[in-house]
mmCIF file of C-alpha atoms and ligand atoms in Angstrom:
data_model
loop_
_atom_site.group_PDB
_atom_site.id
_atom_site.type_symbol
_atom_site.label_atom_id
_atom_site.label_comp_id
_atom_site.label_asym_id
_atom_site.label_seq_id
_atom_site.Cartn_x
_atom_site.Cartn_y
_atom_site.Cartn_z
ATOM 1 C CA MET A 837 31.352 31.298 27.605
ATOM 2 C CA PHE A 838 33.714 33.731 25.766
ATOM 3 C CA PHE A 839 31.954 36.584 27.557
ATOM 4 C CA LEU A 840 32.425 34.941 30.941
ATOM 5 C CA THR A 841 36.203 34.259 30.694
ATOM 6 C CA PRO A 842 37.405 37.898 31.089
ATOM 7 C CA VAL A 843 34.977 38.391 33.966
ATOM 8 C CA LEU A 844 36.271 35.213 35.621
ATOM 9 C CA VAL A 845 39.911 36.362 35.196
ATOM 10 C CA ALA A 846 39.058 39.781 36.697
ATOM 11 C CA VAL A 847 37.312 38.168 39.675
ATOM 12 C CA LEU A 848 40.279 35.838 40.217
ATOM 13 C CA CYS A 849 42.711 38.793 40.125
ATOM 14 C CA ILE A 850 40.670 40.724 42.706
ATOM 15 C CA LEU A 851 40.559 37.623 44.902
ATOM 16 C CA VAL A 852 44.346 37.123 44.733
ATOM 17 C CA VAL A 853 44.998 40.797 45.577
ATOM 18 C CA TRP A 854 42.548 40.594 48.508
ATOM 19 C CA ILE A 855 44.230 37.435 49.873
ATOM 20 C CA PHE A 856 47.708 39.043 49.669
ATOM 21 C CA LYS A 857 46.546 42.272 51.328
ATOM 22 C CA ASN A 858 44.967 40.374 54.205
ATOM 23 C CA ALA A 859 48.037 38.198 54.695
ATOM 24 C CA ASP A 860 50.189 41.343 54.884
ATOM 25 C CA ARG A 861 47.854 42.956 57.417
ATOM 26 C CA ASN A 862 48.006 39.812 59.590
ATOM 27 C CA ILE A 863 51.803 39.861 59.602
ATOM 28 C CA GLN A 864 51.810 43.560 60.588
ATOM 29 C CA ARG A 865 49.326 42.844 63.405
ATOM 30 C CA LYS A 866 51.457 39.950 64.705
ATOM 31 C CA LYS A 867 54.502 42.226 64.792
ATOM 32 C CA GLY A 868 52.571 44.649 67.006
ATOM 33 C CA GLU A 869 51.515 41.992 69.524
ATOM 34 C CA PRO A 870 52.964 42.299 73.053
ATOM 35 C CA GLY A 871 56.124 40.242 73.497
ATOM 36 C CA ALA A 872 56.932 40.179 69.778
ATOM 37 C CA ARG A 873 60.713 40.480 69.406
ATOM 38 C CA THR A 874 60.692 42.899 66.496
ATOM 39 C CA LYS A 875 58.178 45.337 68.030
ATOM 40 C CA SER A 876 58.956 48.816 66.731
ATOM 41 C CA ARG A 877 59.545 51.536 69.321
ATOM 42 C CA ALA A 878 59.844 55.244 68.601
ATOM 43 C CA TRP A 879 62.803 55.683 70.937
ATOM 44 C CA VAL A 880 64.809 52.762 69.592
ATOM 45 C CA ASP A 881 66.026 53.818 66.203
ATOM 46 C CA GLU A 882 66.749 50.639 64.265
ATOM 47 C CA ASP A 883 68.948 52.510 61.786
ATOM 48 C CA LEU A 884 71.160 53.864 64.534
ATOM 49 C CA ARG A 885 71.371 50.448 66.214
ATOM 50 C CA ASP A 886 72.189 52.137 69.492
ATOM 51 C CA SER A 887 72.049 48.801 71.356
ATOM 52 C CA THR A 888 69.391 49.855 73.841
ATOM 53 C CA TYR A 889 68.582 46.526 75.500
ATOM 54 C CA LEU A 890 64.862 47.141 75.497
ATOM 55 C CA HIS A 891 63.594 43.839 74.121
ATOM 56 C CA GLN A 892 65.823 41.914 76.469
ATOM 57 C CA ALA A 893 64.660 44.029 79.405
ATOM 58 C CA GLU A 894 61.051 43.144 78.656
ATOM 59 C CA GLU A 895 61.731 39.476 78.138
ATOM 60 C CA ASP A 896 63.732 38.977 81.352
ATOM 61 C CA ALA A 897 61.596 41.413 83.388
ATOM 62 C CA ASP A 898 62.629 40.044 86.796
ATOM 63 C CA GLU A 899 66.315 40.859 86.151
ATOM 64 C CA TRP A 900 65.594 44.515 85.344
ATOM 65 C CA GLN A 901 64.720 47.398 87.682
ATOM 66 C CA GLU A 902 61.948 49.938 87.039
ATOM 67 C CA SER A 903 63.086 53.515 87.498
ATOM 68 C CA GLU A 904 61.931 55.575 90.522
ATOM 69 C CA GLU A 905 58.953 57.876 89.965
ATOM 70 C CA ASN A 906 59.308 60.484 92.698
ATOM 71 C CA VAL A 907 62.664 62.137 92.307
ATOM 72 C CA GLU A 908 63.591 65.739 92.931
ATOM 73 C CA HIS A 909 64.298 67.790 89.786
ATOM 74 C CA ILE A 910 67.396 69.979 89.456
ATOM 75 C CA PRO A 911 66.327 73.665 89.563
ATOM 76 C CA PHE A 912 66.565 75.569 86.277
ATOM 77 C CA SER A 913 68.003 79.060 86.039
ATOM 78 C CA HIS A 914 69.254 81.105 83.113
ATOM 79 C CA THR A 915 70.447 84.553 82.110
ATOM 80 C CA ARG A 916 68.689 86.541 79.368
ATOM 81 C CA TYR A 917 70.996 88.595 77.150
ATOM 82 C CA PRO A 918 70.023 91.539 74.929
ATOM 83 C CA GLU A 919 70.023 90.709 71.182
ATOM 84 C CA LYS A 920 73.329 92.445 70.529
ATOM 85 C CA GLU A 921 75.020 90.498 73.291
ATOM 86 C CA MET A 922 73.495 87.215 72.028
ATOM 87 C CA THR A 923 74.903 87.844 68.555
ATOM 88 C CA LYS A 924 78.334 88.709 69.940
ATOM 89 C CA ARG A 925 78.483 85.652 72.208
ATOM 90 C CA SER A 926 77.325 83.247 69.480
ATOM 91 C CA GLN A 927 79.865 84.691 67.024
ATOM 92 C CA GLU A 928 82.688 84.350 69.562
ATOM 93 C CA PHE A 929 81.690 80.783 70.412
ATOM 94 C CA TYR A 930 81.582 79.828 66.737
ATOM 95 C CA GLU A 931 85.002 81.383 66.141
ATOM 96 C CA LEU A 932 86.444 79.479 69.093
ATOM 97 C CA LEU A 933 85.050 76.129 67.924
ATOM 98 C CA ASN A 934 86.077 76.789 64.353
ATOM 99 C CA LYS A 935 89.698 76.739 65.548
ATOM 100 C CA ARG A 936 89.359 73.118 66.726
ATOM 101 C CA ARG A 937 91.352 70.640 64.656
ATOM 102 C CA SER A 938 91.842 66.893 64.820
ATOM 103 C CA VAL A 939 95.606 66.458 64.976
ATOM 104 C CA ARG A 940 97.774 63.371 65.244
ATOM 105 C CA PHE A 941 100.817 64.996 66.884
ATOM 106 C CA ILE A 942 100.578 65.662 70.608
ATOM 107 C CA SER A 943 102.823 67.615 72.997
ATOM 108 C CA ASN A 944 104.050 65.862 76.141
ATOM 109 C CA GLU A 945 103.564 69.046 78.211
ATOM 110 C CA GLN A 946 101.793 68.400 81.551
ATOM 111 C CA ILE A 947 98.338 69.763 82.283
ATOM 112 C CA PRO A 948 96.735 70.408 85.722
ATOM 113 C CA MET A 949 94.424 67.600 86.822
ATOM 114 C CA GLU A 950 91.851 70.202 87.854
ATOM 115 C CA VAL A 951 91.475 71.159 84.196
ATOM 116 C CA ILE A 952 90.934 67.508 83.270
ATOM 117 C CA ASP A 953 88.351 67.160 86.051
ATOM 118 C CA ASN A 954 86.519 70.281 84.892
ATOM 119 C CA VAL A 955 86.311 69.308 81.225
ATOM 120 C CA ILE A 956 85.003 65.870 82.214
ATOM 121 C CA LYS A 957 82.464 67.489 84.532
ATOM 122 C CA ALA A 958 81.387 69.691 81.598
ATOM 123 C CA ALA A 959 80.967 66.572 79.417
ATOM 124 C CA GLY A 960 78.862 65.044 82.182
ATOM 125 C CA THR A 961 76.333 67.866 81.867
ATOM 126 C CA ALA A 962 75.230 66.376 78.516
ATOM 127 C CA PRO A 963 71.604 65.400 78.026
ATOM 128 C CA SER A 964 70.976 61.633 77.964
ATOM 129 C CA GLY A 965 68.132 59.242 77.170
ATOM 130 C CA ALA A 966 65.795 59.189 80.227
ATOM 131 C CA HIS A 967 68.578 60.995 82.142
ATOM 132 C CA THR A 968 70.535 57.764 82.478
ATOM 133 C CA GLU A 969 73.967 59.420 81.978
ATOM 134 C CA PRO A 970 75.375 56.255 80.383
ATOM 135 C CA TRP A 971 79.040 57.259 80.329
ATOM 136 C CA THR A 972 82.267 56.513 82.163
ATOM 137 C CA PHE A 973 85.363 58.661 81.720
ATOM 138 C CA VAL A 974 88.680 57.090 82.633
ATOM 139 C CA VAL A 975 91.788 59.259 82.923
ATOM 140 C CA VAL A 976 95.062 57.446 82.276
ATOM 141 C CA LYS A 977 98.435 58.962 83.155
ATOM 142 C CA ASP A 978 100.586 55.910 83.902
ATOM 143 C CA PRO A 979 103.089 55.447 81.022
ATOM 144 C CA ASP A 980 102.880 51.622 81.157
ATOM 145 C CA VAL A 981 99.073 51.652 81.018
ATOM 146 C CA LYS A 982 99.174 54.185 78.180
ATOM 147 C CA HIS A 983 101.563 51.923 76.306
ATOM 148 C CA GLU A 984 99.329 48.886 76.817
ATOM 149 C CA ILE A 985 96.399 50.932 75.498
ATOM 150 C CA ARG A 986 98.455 51.965 72.480
ATOM 151 C CA LYS A 987 99.275 48.324 71.728
ATOM 152 C CA ILE A 988 95.586 47.309 71.880
ATOM 153 C CA VAL A 989 94.451 50.292 69.781
ATOM 154 C CA GLU A 990 97.155 49.807 67.146
ATOM 155 C CA GLU A 991 96.477 46.077 66.906
ATOM 156 C CA GLU A 992 92.746 46.709 66.336
ATOM 157 C CA GLU A 993 93.371 49.633 63.981
ATOM 158 C CA GLU A 994 95.733 47.579 61.834
ATOM 159 C CA ILE A 995 92.988 44.958 61.413
ATOM 160 C CA ASN A 996 90.564 47.812 60.632
ATOM 161 C CA TYR A 997 92.766 49.195 57.865
ATOM 162 C CA MET A 998 93.791 45.801 56.452
ATOM 163 C CA LYS A 999 90.488 43.913 56.705
ATOM 164 C CA ARG A 1000 87.429 45.528 58.288
ATOM 165 C CA MET A 1001 87.199 48.918 56.578
ATOM 166 C CA GLY A 1002 87.536 47.757 52.995
ATOM 167 C CA HIS A 1003 89.004 49.410 49.921
ATOM 168 C CA ARG A 1004 86.640 52.391 49.646
ATOM 169 C CA TRP A 1005 87.004 53.500 53.266
ATOM 170 C CA VAL A 1006 90.805 53.168 53.226
ATOM 171 C CA THR A 1007 90.937 55.115 49.941
ATOM 172 C CA ASP A 1008 88.675 57.859 51.356
ATOM 173 C CA LEU A 1009 91.034 58.207 54.332
ATOM 174 C CA LYS A 1010 94.152 58.649 52.181
ATOM 175 C CA LYS A 1011 93.710 62.433 52.025
ATOM 176 C CA LEU A 1012 93.898 62.586 55.843
ATOM 177 C CA ARG A 1013 97.201 60.624 55.823
ATOM 178 C CA THR A 1014 96.138 58.565 58.849
ATOM 179 C CA ASN A 1015 97.184 54.998 59.624
ATOM 180 C CA TRP A 1016 97.181 52.576 62.545
ATOM 181 C CA ILE A 1017 100.410 53.874 64.151
ATOM 182 C CA LYS A 1018 99.454 56.068 67.133
ATOM 183 C CA ASP A 1019 102.650 57.118 68.889
ATOM 184 C CA TYR A 1020 100.785 60.032 70.473
ATOM 185 C CA LEU A 1021 99.121 57.519 72.795
ATOM 186 C CA ASP A 1022 102.541 57.249 74.494
ATOM 187 C CA SER A 1023 103.536 60.897 74.315
ATOM 188 C CA ALA A 1024 100.303 62.551 75.462
ATOM 189 C CA PRO A 1025 100.519 63.116 79.238
ATOM 190 C CA VAL A 1026 96.850 62.256 79.684
ATOM 191 C CA LEU A 1027 94.473 59.943 77.862
ATOM 192 C CA ILE A 1028 90.745 60.211 78.415
ATOM 193 C CA LEU A 1029 89.004 56.929 77.680
ATOM 194 C CA ILE A 1030 85.290 57.217 77.138
ATOM 195 C CA PHE A 1031 83.074 54.209 77.717
ATOM 196 C CA LYS A 1032 79.407 53.869 76.930
ATOM 197 C CA GLN A 1033 77.414 51.882 79.477
ATOM 198 C CA VAL A 1034 74.976 49.754 77.488
ATOM 199 C CA HIS A 1035 72.947 49.277 80.682
ATOM 200 C CA GLY A 1036 73.190 50.364 84.308
ATOM 201 C CA PHE A 1037 72.705 48.798 87.731
ATOM 202 C CA ALA A 1038 70.249 49.857 90.450
ATOM 203 C CA ALA A 1039 71.302 49.838 94.123
ATOM 204 C CA ASN A 1040 69.770 46.347 94.482
ATOM 205 C CA GLY A 1041 71.970 45.014 91.676
ATOM 206 C CA LYS A 1042 69.183 44.773 89.090
ATOM 207 C CA LYS A 1043 69.911 46.064 85.596
ATOM 208 C CA THR A 1044 68.488 49.395 84.365
ATOM 209 C CA VAL A 1045 67.858 50.305 80.713
ATOM 210 C CA HIS A 1046 70.121 52.958 79.178
ATOM 211 C CA TYR A 1047 68.021 54.405 76.371
ATOM 212 C CA TYR A 1048 69.918 55.830 73.402
ATOM 213 C CA ASN A 1049 73.189 55.170 75.214
ATOM 214 C CA GLU A 1050 75.466 55.619 72.207
ATOM 215 C CA ILE A 1051 73.873 58.867 71.089
ATOM 216 C CA SER A 1052 73.992 60.231 74.647
ATOM 217 C CA VAL A 1053 77.697 59.401 74.976
ATOM 218 C CA SER A 1054 78.389 60.977 71.585
ATOM 219 C CA ILE A 1055 76.764 64.221 72.757
ATOM 220 C CA ALA A 1056 78.918 64.115 75.909
ATOM 221 C CA CYS A 1057 81.999 63.698 73.671
ATOM 222 C CA GLY A 1058 80.988 66.783 71.703
ATOM 223 C CA ILE A 1059 80.688 68.828 74.886
ATOM 224 C CA LEU A 1060 84.047 67.481 76.069
ATOM 225 C CA LEU A 1061 85.663 68.657 72.828
ATOM 226 C CA ALA A 1062 84.087 72.105 73.227
ATOM 227 C CA ALA A 1063 85.272 72.286 76.852
ATOM 228 C CA LEU A 1064 88.787 71.307 75.785
ATOM 229 C CA GLN A 1065 88.724 73.957 73.115
ATOM 230 C CA ILE A 1066 87.951 76.663 75.632
ATOM 231 C CA VAL A 1067 91.086 75.740 77.599
ATOM 232 C CA LYS A 1068 92.915 75.309 74.286
ATOM 233 C CA THR A 1069 94.261 71.885 75.089
ATOM 234 C CA VAL A 1070 92.860 69.659 72.367
ATOM 235 C CA PRO A 1071 95.727 69.799 69.914
ATOM 236 C CA LYS A 1072 98.432 69.942 72.520
ATOM 237 C CA GLU A 1073 97.933 67.771 75.506
ATOM 238 C CA LEU A 1074 95.024 65.470 75.126
ATOM 239 C CA VAL A 1075 93.894 62.591 73.040
ATOM 240 C CA LEU A 1076 90.370 61.495 72.849
ATOM 241 C CA ILE A 1077 90.682 57.845 72.119
ATOM 242 C CA SER A 1078 87.359 56.379 71.185
ATOM 243 C CA LEU A 1079 84.041 55.094 72.336
ATOM 244 C CA LEU A 1080 84.422 51.682 73.875
ATOM 245 C CA ASN A 1081 81.814 49.276 75.164
ATOM 246 C CA LEU A 1082 81.578 48.894 78.933
ATOM 247 C CA GLN A 1083 79.587 45.712 79.491
HETATM 248 C C1 LIG B 2507 83.082 59.422 64.564
HETATM 249 C C2 LIG B 2507 84.461 59.910 64.186
HETATM 250 C C3 LIG B 2507 85.457 58.994 63.937
HETATM 251 C C4 LIG B 2507 86.741 59.409 63.631
HETATM 252 N N1 LIG B 2507 87.736 58.470 63.464
HETATM 253 C C5 LIG B 2507 88.999 58.875 63.318
HETATM 254 C C6 LIG B 2507 90.061 57.927 63.279
HETATM 255 O O1 LIG B 2507 89.834 56.709 63.398
HETATM 256 N N2 LIG B 2507 91.333 58.362 63.130
HETATM 257 C C7 LIG B 2507 91.623 59.684 63.015
HETATM 258 O O2 LIG B 2507 92.811 60.019 62.897
HETATM 259 N N3 LIG B 2507 90.643 60.628 63.019
HETATM 260 C C8 LIG B 2507 89.355 60.254 63.178
HETATM 261 N N4 LIG B 2507 88.342 61.203 63.235
HETATM 262 C C9 LIG B 2507 88.641 62.626 63.014
HETATM 263 C C10 LIG B 2507 88.198 63.084 61.602
HETATM 264 O O3 LIG B 2507 89.083 62.602 60.638
HETATM 265 C C11 LIG B 2507 88.158 64.602 61.592
HETATM 266 O O4 LIG B 2507 87.158 65.046 62.481
HETATM 267 C C12 LIG B 2507 87.846 65.152 60.206
HETATM 268 O O5 LIG B 2507 88.904 64.864 59.333
HETATM 269 C C13 LIG B 2507 87.619 66.677 60.220
HETATM 270 O O6 LIG B 2507 88.748 67.335 60.740
HETATM 271 P P1 LIG B 2507 88.635 68.306 62.014
HETATM 272 O O7 LIG B 2507 88.208 67.467 63.185
HETATM 273 O O8 LIG B 2507 90.007 68.890 62.191
HETATM 274 O O9 LIG B 2507 87.584 69.348 61.712
HETATM 275 C C14 LIG B 2507 87.037 60.795 63.527
HETATM 276 C C15 LIG B 2507 86.015 61.714 63.781
HETATM 277 C C16 LIG B 2507 84.757 61.283 64.121
HETATM 278 C C17 LIG B 2507 83.671 62.296 64.432
#
């Protein structure tokens, strides 16, 4: 009997481990079943929470449009530079971008609309998830509209600083001497509002999925900043407000 007890305990332990392992495997399998809400997808990064409406698109399939298969591709062409030229160009580009600064004082000097159009067109060359180009750029010049925008932004920013961000974030920002007052939203002659489109619409009115919409719009913002830097307007005449949701 004394000999049997340790053997019995060992067998029981093995049995318990086996039961737990199997239960875990079953849960994993259920998660992988078609239609499961939490199905993991390589192109939807849960950490980034980029709000790609993929699960919803699959659940309400009749409301969503499949993308066309036979579309013409844009031709690709490029120039090859000798090594010396490559080094020179990359150095110059780095030096140009290294002069970019985020400033909170803006000149009221006017800027040609053609320049604004061009920098937005440059931003629109950005790569995007499944080439969905999920962005909308809105140029605002009207002083009353700018002022209304300022009021909305300041109201939200005050809540951010006072409630949403919390002590650590507000403390970390102290060195930048920023706050929720944004008088440059009135003084800048042009505001560029950038919206992310969380989904699109096909010609027949059905919704289309915008994969990685937030990341795609962020890349477009980066290109916009680089384009502004090349015309040297970022610190002087333009304010990039923020990414806003366009539902
Ligand atoms: C995602 C993101 C959010 C930012 N938010 C703010 C902001 O709310 N207010 C602000 O004044 N600057 C903001 N900035 C600007 C940063 O403070 C700035 O990029 C940083 O201090 C580095 O300075 P630099 O842009 O001159 O290199 C933001 C920048 C990024 C990329």
